[in-house]
Amino acid sequence: MNEPLTCQRHLFPEKAVAGYLNGASRAPQLHAVAAAGRAALAWREENSGMPIPAFFEPVEALKNTFAKLLGATEVERVALIPSVSYGVATVAKNLPLARGQNIIVVEDQFPSNVYAWAEKCKKTGAELRTVPRPAAGSPASWQERVLAAIDARTATVAIANVHWADGSLFDLVGLRERTDAVGAWLVVDATQSLGALPFDLSAIRPDAVIAAGYKWLMGPYGCAYAWYGPRLDGGKPLEENWINRAGSEDFRNLLHYREEYRPLANRYSVGEHSNFLMTPMQRAGLEQVLAWDPARIQTYCAGLWATVETELLALGVSLPAQRAQHLVGLRLPAHCSGERLAQELSRRNLQVSYRGDAVRVSPNVYTTPAEMQEFLAAVTASIVR
């Protein structure tokens, strides 16, 4: 599919997307996702019981859809989880780690991809090594600093493809090559990239990919996905629920307790993941993202930035040199009043986020060039003369 995307605003409620430059916080709800939820709720109102196939078939369809987006060929490596922290904790539980080894994260990484590693290091005596963001004008990029931090004692690199605060983009293929050289794992938080940025699973070869579903994957809050590679085969899940065990589709024999799990990553799915309401909503969101195609989403968002980037740079605003187009953290010059900018954005009914010292602007296919021009006008009006 090579045709460029046009604005997809018609697929959302206008009130939800007007001036919404904050897709990295939470996606506005698609009409199709809402319709899927309403249909599921209507079915529930009319039906008390849940047929046995309904515990399994919609889940398999959802996993297949997610696997297609990820480029995964083994659907059984997909687990349905409630959050990124759940998926990261699963990996941390199964990571071999000893005193003297280290786990690498980057500065200001999202907490869900930090806390489990910090606890693991406390218990084992390993080091949690945080790679700082390079200062402006630094000769070494953030990517280069991460590569330099990896050594023979590194057990894993746990990193996001796109940094949640400022949109800094990391080269995962380069990180994979370096982790391979020292035998370390690569664990990717793809929450702020998957669904809006192409992801090449075969080239990256991660040990785990984890992503929240309510941002760029257009799903409801409380859903997430994980893909676990061969190093997690045969591991221990966070919980022991019935549906992840072999033979769980045979309700008559559930009391014949089984030691073995369903194949591969099925053991890691959260209990009650056969959610009659959320599953169809999740799938509707994923199917729309597939129809858009993340590569076309990037192209569309790049076109939005092309209308304002030159003017922003002229005002002294700095943007990450290596970045994605759907999430950009702007750093304001000293002569720009942050308080005044907040007032100007509010006056224009524009929504962004503030993450550390960055103004995070995250447009998507529902954003218009006119809204980007309004954002530029707000920044211009915040300059202190």
mmCIF file of N, CA, C and O in Angstrom, residues 201-263:
data_model
loop_
_atom_site.group_PDB
_atom_site.id
_atom_site.type_symbol
_atom_site.label_atom_id
_atom_site.label_comp_id
_atom_site.label_asym_id
_atom_site.label_seq_id
_atom_site.Cartn_x
_atom_site.Cartn_y
_atom_site.Cartn_z
ATOM 1 N N LEU A 201 10.844 -6.903 13.213
ATOM 2 C CA LEU A 201 11.157 -7.922 14.211
ATOM 3 C C LEU A 201 12.305 -8.815 13.753
ATOM 4 O O LEU A 201 13.186 -9.169 14.546
ATOM 5 N N SER A 202 12.329 -9.177 12.484
ATOM 6 C CA SER A 202 13.359 -10.089 11.992
ATOM 7 C C SER A 202 14.733 -9.439 11.998
ATOM 8 O O SER A 202 15.749 -10.127 12.179
ATOM 9 N N ALA A 203 14.801 -8.125 11.821
ATOM 10 C CA ALA A 203 16.091 -7.434 11.833
ATOM 11 C C ALA A 203 16.550 -7.138 13.261
ATOM 12 O O ALA A 203 17.742 -7.234 13.571
ATOM 13 N N ILE A 204 15.619 -6.800 14.143
ATOM 14 C CA ILE A 204 15.970 -6.429 15.520
ATOM 15 C C ILE A 204 16.249 -7.661 16.373
ATOM 16 O O ILE A 204 17.142 -7.641 17.219
ATOM 17 N N ARG A 205 15.489 -8.717 16.170
ATOM 18 C CA ARG A 205 15.637 -9.976 16.920
ATOM 19 C C ARG A 205 15.671 -9.750 18.435
ATOM 20 O O ARG A 205 16.591 -10.180 19.130
ATOM 21 N N PRO A 206 14.695 -9.076 18.982
ATOM 22 C CA PRO A 206 14.690 -8.808 20.424
ATOM 23 C C PRO A 206 14.395 -10.074 21.219
ATOM 24 O O PRO A 206 13.912 -11.072 20.676
ATOM 25 N N ASP A 207 14.669 -10.016 22.500
ATOM 26 C CA ASP A 207 14.277 -11.103 23.390
ATOM 27 C C ASP A 207 12.862 -10.902 23.906
ATOM 28 O O ASP A 207 12.182 -11.867 24.249
ATOM 29 N N ALA A 208 12.437 -9.652 23.972
ATOM 30 C CA ALA A 208 11.061 -9.352 24.370
ATOM 31 C C ALA A 208 10.678 -7.996 23.791
ATOM 32 O O ALA A 208 11.502 -7.073 23.741
ATOM 33 N N VAL A 209 9.439 -7.903 23.335
ATOM 34 C CA VAL A 209 8.840 -6.639 22.910
ATOM 35 C C VAL A 209 7.547 -6.480 23.693
ATOM 36 O O VAL A 209 6.700 -7.375 23.682
ATOM 37 N N ILE A 210 7.400 -5.349 24.360
ATOM 38 C CA ILE A 210 6.231 -5.106 25.204
ATOM 39 C C ILE A 210 5.658 -3.753 24.836
ATOM 40 O O ILE A 210 6.404 -2.781 24.655
ATOM 41 N N ALA A 211 4.345 -3.674 24.724
ATOM 42 C CA ALA A 211 3.728 -2.410 24.325
ATOM 43 C C ALA A 211 2.355 -2.254 24.953
ATOM 44 O O ALA A 211 1.539 -3.193 24.918
ATOM 45 N N ALA A 212 2.102 -1.087 25.518
ATOM 46 C CA ALA A 212 0.751 -0.754 25.977
ATOM 47 C C ALA A 212 -0.139 -0.562 24.760
ATOM 48 O O ALA A 212 0.304 -0.086 23.713
ATOM 49 N N GLY A 213 -1.407 -0.912 24.909
ATOM 50 C CA GLY A 213 -2.306 -0.896 23.760
ATOM 51 C C GLY A 213 -3.152 0.337 23.604
ATOM 52 O O GLY A 213 -3.853 0.497 22.595
ATOM 53 N N TYR A 214 -3.114 1.254 24.575
ATOM 54 C CA TYR A 214 -4.068 2.365 24.556
ATOM 55 C C TYR A 214 -3.502 3.645 23.965
ATOM 56 O O TYR A 214 -4.162 4.693 24.006
ATOM 57 N N LYS A 215 -2.323 3.574 23.407
ATOM 58 C CA LYS A 215 -1.729 4.759 22.780
ATOM 59 C C LYS A 215 -1.782 4.605 21.262
ATOM 60 O O LYS A 215 -2.826 4.760 20.657
ATOM 61 N N TRP A 216 -0.672 4.247 20.649
ATOM 62 C CA TRP A 216 -0.607 4.194 19.184
ATOM 63 C C TRP A 216 -1.279 2.956 18.606
ATOM 64 O O TRP A 216 -1.465 2.871 17.391
ATOM 65 N N LEU A 217 -1.674 2.000 19.458
ATOM 66 C CA LEU A 217 -2.373 0.811 18.997
ATOM 67 C C LEU A 217 -3.887 0.975 19.075
ATOM 68 O O LEU A 217 -4.637 0.045 18.760
ATOM 69 N N MET A 218 -4.346 2.122 19.536
ATOM 70 C CA MET A 218 -5.754 2.532 19.452
ATOM 71 C C MET A 218 -6.708 1.667 20.258
ATOM 72 O O MET A 218 -7.910 1.623 19.978
ATOM 73 N N GLY A 219 -6.204 0.987 21.289
ATOM 74 C CA GLY A 219 -7.074 0.143 22.093
ATOM 75 C C GLY A 219 -7.565 0.835 23.351
ATOM 76 O O GLY A 219 -7.229 2.000 23.612
ATOM 77 N N PRO A 220 -8.342 0.136 24.162
ATOM 78 C CA PRO A 220 -8.831 0.694 25.425
ATOM 79 C C PRO A 220 -7.750 0.665 26.496
ATOM 80 O O PRO A 220 -6.771 -0.083 26.391
ATOM 81 N N TYR A 221 -7.930 1.469 27.517
ATOM 82 C CA TYR A 221 -6.982 1.485 28.638
ATOM 83 C C TYR A 221 -7.071 0.161 29.392
ATOM 84 O O TYR A 221 -8.155 -0.374 29.599
ATOM 85 N N GLY A 222 -5.907 -0.353 29.800
ATOM 86 C CA GLY A 222 -5.880 -1.599 30.545
ATOM 87 C C GLY A 222 -5.501 -2.810 29.711
ATOM 88 O O GLY A 222 -5.591 -3.941 30.188
ATOM 89 N N CYS A 223 -5.065 -2.571 28.469
ATOM 90 C CA CYS A 223 -4.624 -3.682 27.631
ATOM 91 C C CYS A 223 -3.192 -3.438 27.180
ATOM 92 O O CYS A 223 -2.758 -2.300 26.999
ATOM 93 N N ALA A 224 -2.450 -4.515 27.019
ATOM 94 C CA ALA A 224 -1.076 -4.436 26.533
ATOM 95 C C ALA A 224 -0.730 -5.771 25.885
ATOM 96 O O ALA A 224 -1.476 -6.755 26.002
ATOM 97 N N TYR A 225 0.419 -5.785 25.215
ATOM 98 C CA TYR A 225 0.838 -6.973 24.473
ATOM 99 C C TYR A 225 2.308 -7.244 24.749
ATOM 100 O O TYR A 225 3.089 -6.330 25.013
ATOM 101 N N ALA A 226 2.680 -8.511 24.668
ATOM 102 C CA ALA A 226 4.089 -8.879 24.766
ATOM 103 C C ALA A 226 4.396 -9.955 23.742
ATOM 104 O O ALA A 226 3.570 -10.842 23.477
ATOM 105 N N TRP A 227 5.583 -9.855 23.167
ATOM 106 C CA TRP A 227 6.137 -10.913 22.334
ATOM 107 C C TRP A 227 7.401 -11.377 23.024
ATOM 108 O O TRP A 227 8.282 -10.572 23.352
ATOM 109 N N TYR A 228 7.491 -12.683 23.285
ATOM 110 C CA TYR A 228 8.639 -13.231 23.996
ATOM 111 C C TYR A 228 9.398 -14.205 23.100
ATOM 112 O O TYR A 228 8.815 -15.150 22.540
ATOM 113 N N GLY A 229 10.706 -13.986 22.998
ATOM 114 C CA GLY A 229 11.549 -14.809 22.162
ATOM 115 C C GLY A 229 11.998 -16.096 22.838
ATOM 116 O O GLY A 229 11.602 -16.406 23.967
ATOM 117 N N PRO A 230 12.852 -16.868 22.162
ATOM 118 C CA PRO A 230 13.253 -18.190 22.652
ATOM 119 C C PRO A 230 13.877 -18.204 24.037
ATOM 120 O O PRO A 230 13.777 -19.216 24.745
ATOM 121 N N ARG A 231 14.538 -17.118 24.450
ATOM 122 C CA ARG A 231 15.135 -17.118 25.787
ATOM 123 C C ARG A 231 14.082 -17.195 26.895
ATOM 124 O O ARG A 231 14.408 -17.546 28.033
ATOM 125 N N LEU A 232 12.836 -16.873 26.571
ATOM 126 C CA LEU A 232 11.762 -16.964 27.570
ATOM 127 C C LEU A 232 11.008 -18.287 27.476
ATOM 128 O O LEU A 232 10.100 -18.526 28.290
ATOM 129 N N ASP A 233 11.359 -19.123 26.513
ATOM 130 C CA ASP A 233 10.687 -20.414 26.400
ATOM 131 C C ASP A 233 10.950 -21.229 27.671
ATOM 132 O O ASP A 233 12.085 -21.337 28.137
ATOM 133 N N GLY A 234 9.898 -21.801 28.228
ATOM 134 C CA GLY A 234 10.055 -22.641 29.407
ATOM 135 C C GLY A 234 10.202 -21.884 30.704
ATOM 136 O O GLY A 234 10.529 -22.478 31.736
ATOM 137 N N GLY A 235 9.960 -20.564 30.690
ATOM 138 C CA GLY A 235 10.101 -19.769 31.905
ATOM 139 C C GLY A 235 8.905 -19.882 32.833
ATOM 140 O O GLY A 235 7.944 -20.618 32.576
ATOM 141 N N LYS A 236 8.965 -19.102 33.916
ATOM 142 C CA LYS A 236 7.903 -19.100 34.910
ATOM 143 C C LYS A 236 7.071 -17.830 34.790
ATOM 144 O O LYS A 236 7.603 -16.724 34.805
ATOM 145 N N PRO A 237 5.753 -17.964 34.689
ATOM 146 C CA PRO A 237 4.882 -16.785 34.607
ATOM 147 C C PRO A 237 4.739 -16.098 35.960
ATOM 148 O O PRO A 237 5.124 -16.651 36.997
ATOM 149 N N LEU A 238 4.182 -14.904 35.947
ATOM 150 C CA LEU A 238 3.932 -14.185 37.195
ATOM 151 C C LEU A 238 2.811 -14.827 38.002
ATOM 152 O O LEU A 238 2.779 -14.724 39.228
ATOM 153 N N GLU A 239 1.879 -15.452 37.303
ATOM 154 C CA GLU A 239 0.731 -16.046 37.982
ATOM 155 C C GLU A 239 0.428 -17.405 37.351
ATOM 156 O O GLU A 239 0.803 -17.669 36.206
ATOM 157 N N GLU A 240 -0.256 -18.219 38.099
ATOM 158 C CA GLU A 240 -0.607 -19.562 37.622
ATOM 159 C C GLU A 240 -2.117 -19.606 37.397
ATOM 160 O O GLU A 240 -2.881 -19.936 38.293
ATOM 161 N N ASN A 241 -2.545 -19.220 36.202
ATOM 162 C CA ASN A 241 -3.988 -19.244 35.946
ATOM 163 C C ASN A 241 -4.369 -20.445 35.075
ATOM 164 O O ASN A 241 -3.550 -20.996 34.336
ATOM 165 N N TRP A 242 -5.613 -20.808 35.164
ATOM 166 C CA TRP A 242 -6.074 -22.053 34.559
ATOM 167 C C TRP A 242 -6.011 -22.045 33.042
ATOM 168 O O TRP A 242 -5.692 -23.060 32.404
ATOM 169 N N ILE A 243 -6.303 -20.903 32.425
ATOM 170 C CA ILE A 243 -6.470 -20.886 30.971
ATOM 171 C C ILE A 243 -5.142 -21.017 30.232
ATOM 172 O O ILE A 243 -5.108 -21.336 29.047
ATOM 173 N N ASN A 244 -4.033 -20.789 30.930
ATOM 174 C CA ASN A 244 -2.724 -20.898 30.294
ATOM 175 C C ASN A 244 -2.145 -22.313 30.332
ATOM 176 O O ASN A 244 -1.063 -22.553 29.802
ATOM 177 N N ARG A 245 -2.862 -23.223 30.970
ATOM 178 C CA ARG A 245 -2.397 -24.601 31.044
ATOM 179 C C ARG A 245 -2.874 -25.414 29.842
ATOM 180 O O ARG A 245 -3.921 -25.119 29.242
ATOM 181 N N ALA A 246 -2.110 -26.405 29.484
ATOM 182 C CA ALA A 246 -2.481 -27.287 28.382
ATOM 183 C C ALA A 246 -3.831 -27.943 28.671
ATOM 184 O O ALA A 246 -4.127 -28.306 29.804
ATOM 185 N N GLY A 247 -4.654 -28.049 27.639
ATOM 186 C CA GLY A 247 -5.951 -28.691 27.775
ATOM 187 C C GLY A 247 -7.021 -27.844 28.419
ATOM 188 O O GLY A 247 -8.103 -28.356 28.746
ATOM 189 N N SER A 248 -6.775 -26.555 28.599
ATOM 190 C CA SER A 248 -7.748 -25.706 29.302
ATOM 191 C C SER A 248 -9.044 -25.515 28.534
ATOM 192 O O SER A 248 -10.044 -25.089 29.104
ATOM 193 N N GLU A 249 -9.043 -25.827 27.237
ATOM 194 C CA GLU A 249 -10.273 -25.696 26.460
ATOM 195 C C GLU A 249 -11.280 -26.809 26.786
ATOM 196 O O GLU A 249 -12.457 -26.711 26.418
ATOM 197 N N ASP A 250 -10.829 -27.818 27.500
ATOM 198 C CA ASP A 250 -11.713 -28.935 27.894
ATOM 199 C C ASP A 250 -12.216 -28.684 29.313
ATOM 200 O O ASP A 250 -11.615 -29.128 30.297
ATOM 201 N N PHE A 251 -13.323 -27.963 29.419
ATOM 202 C CA PHE A 251 -13.845 -27.569 30.724
ATOM 203 C C PHE A 251 -14.208 -28.763 31.593
ATOM 204 O O PHE A 251 -14.160 -28.693 32.817
ATOM 205 N N ARG A 252 -14.577 -29.869 30.971
ATOM 206 C CA ARG A 252 -15.005 -31.039 31.752
ATOM 207 C C ARG A 252 -13.848 -31.638 32.537
ATOM 208 O O ARG A 252 -14.071 -32.340 33.535
ATOM 209 N N ASN A 253 -12.626 -31.351 32.084
ATOM 210 C CA ASN A 253 -11.463 -31.978 32.719
ATOM 211 C C ASN A 253 -10.534 -30.967 33.392
ATOM 212 O O ASN A 253 -9.351 -31.261 33.612
ATOM 213 N N LEU A 254 -11.048 -29.807 33.736
ATOM 214 C CA LEU A 254 -10.200 -28.798 34.365
ATOM 215 C C LEU A 254 -9.679 -29.240 35.727
ATOM 216 O O LEU A 254 -8.637 -28.758 36.186
ATOM 217 N N LEU A 255 -10.390 -30.135 36.372
ATOM 218 C CA LEU A 255 -9.933 -30.601 37.680
ATOM 219 C C LEU A 255 -8.888 -31.707 37.575
ATOM 220 O O LEU A 255 -8.366 -32.162 38.598
ATOM 221 N N HIS A 256 -8.591 -32.124 36.348
ATOM 222 C CA HIS A 256 -7.451 -33.000 36.113
ATOM 223 C C HIS A 256 -6.248 -32.083 35.895
ATOM 224 O O HIS A 256 -5.890 -31.754 34.771
ATOM 225 N N TYR A 257 -5.681 -31.628 36.982
ATOM 226 C CA TYR A 257 -4.668 -30.583 36.939
ATOM 227 C C TYR A 257 -3.479 -30.978 36.071
ATOM 228 O O TYR A 257 -3.004 -32.116 36.121
ATOM 229 N N ARG A 258 -3.005 -30.028 35.294
ATOM 230 C CA ARG A 258 -1.928 -30.270 34.343
ATOM 231 C C ARG A 258 -0.672 -29.501 34.720
ATOM 232 O O ARG A 258 -0.732 -28.331 35.092
ATOM 233 N N GLU A 259 0.463 -30.143 34.618
ATOM 234 C CA GLU A 259 1.732 -29.471 34.867
ATOM 235 C C GLU A 259 2.141 -28.601 33.682
ATOM 236 O O GLU A 259 2.711 -27.520 33.849
ATOM 237 N N GLU A 260 1.857 -29.072 32.464
ATOM 238 C CA GLU A 260 2.357 -28.383 31.277
ATOM 239 C C GLU A 260 1.477 -27.186 30.911
ATOM 240 O O GLU A 260 0.270 -27.158 31.168
ATOM 241 N N TYR A 261 2.131 -26.199 30.295
ATOM 242 C CA TYR A 261 1.442 -24.987 29.840
ATOM 243 C C TYR A 261 1.050 -25.113 28.373
ATOM 244 O O TYR A 261 1.537 -26.001 27.658
ATOM 245 N N ARG A 262 0.218 -24.204 27.935
ATOM 246 C CA ARG A 262 -0.013 -24.060 26.508
ATOM 247 C C ARG A 262 1.292 -23.601 25.861
ATOM 248 O O ARG A 262 2.181 -23.098 26.539
ATOM 249 N N PRO A 263 1.455 -23.751 24.552
ATOM 250 C CA PRO A 263 2.760 -23.530 23.921
ATOM 251 C C PRO A 263 3.336 -22.126 24.090
ATOM 252 O O PRO A 263 2.602 -21.129 24.127
#
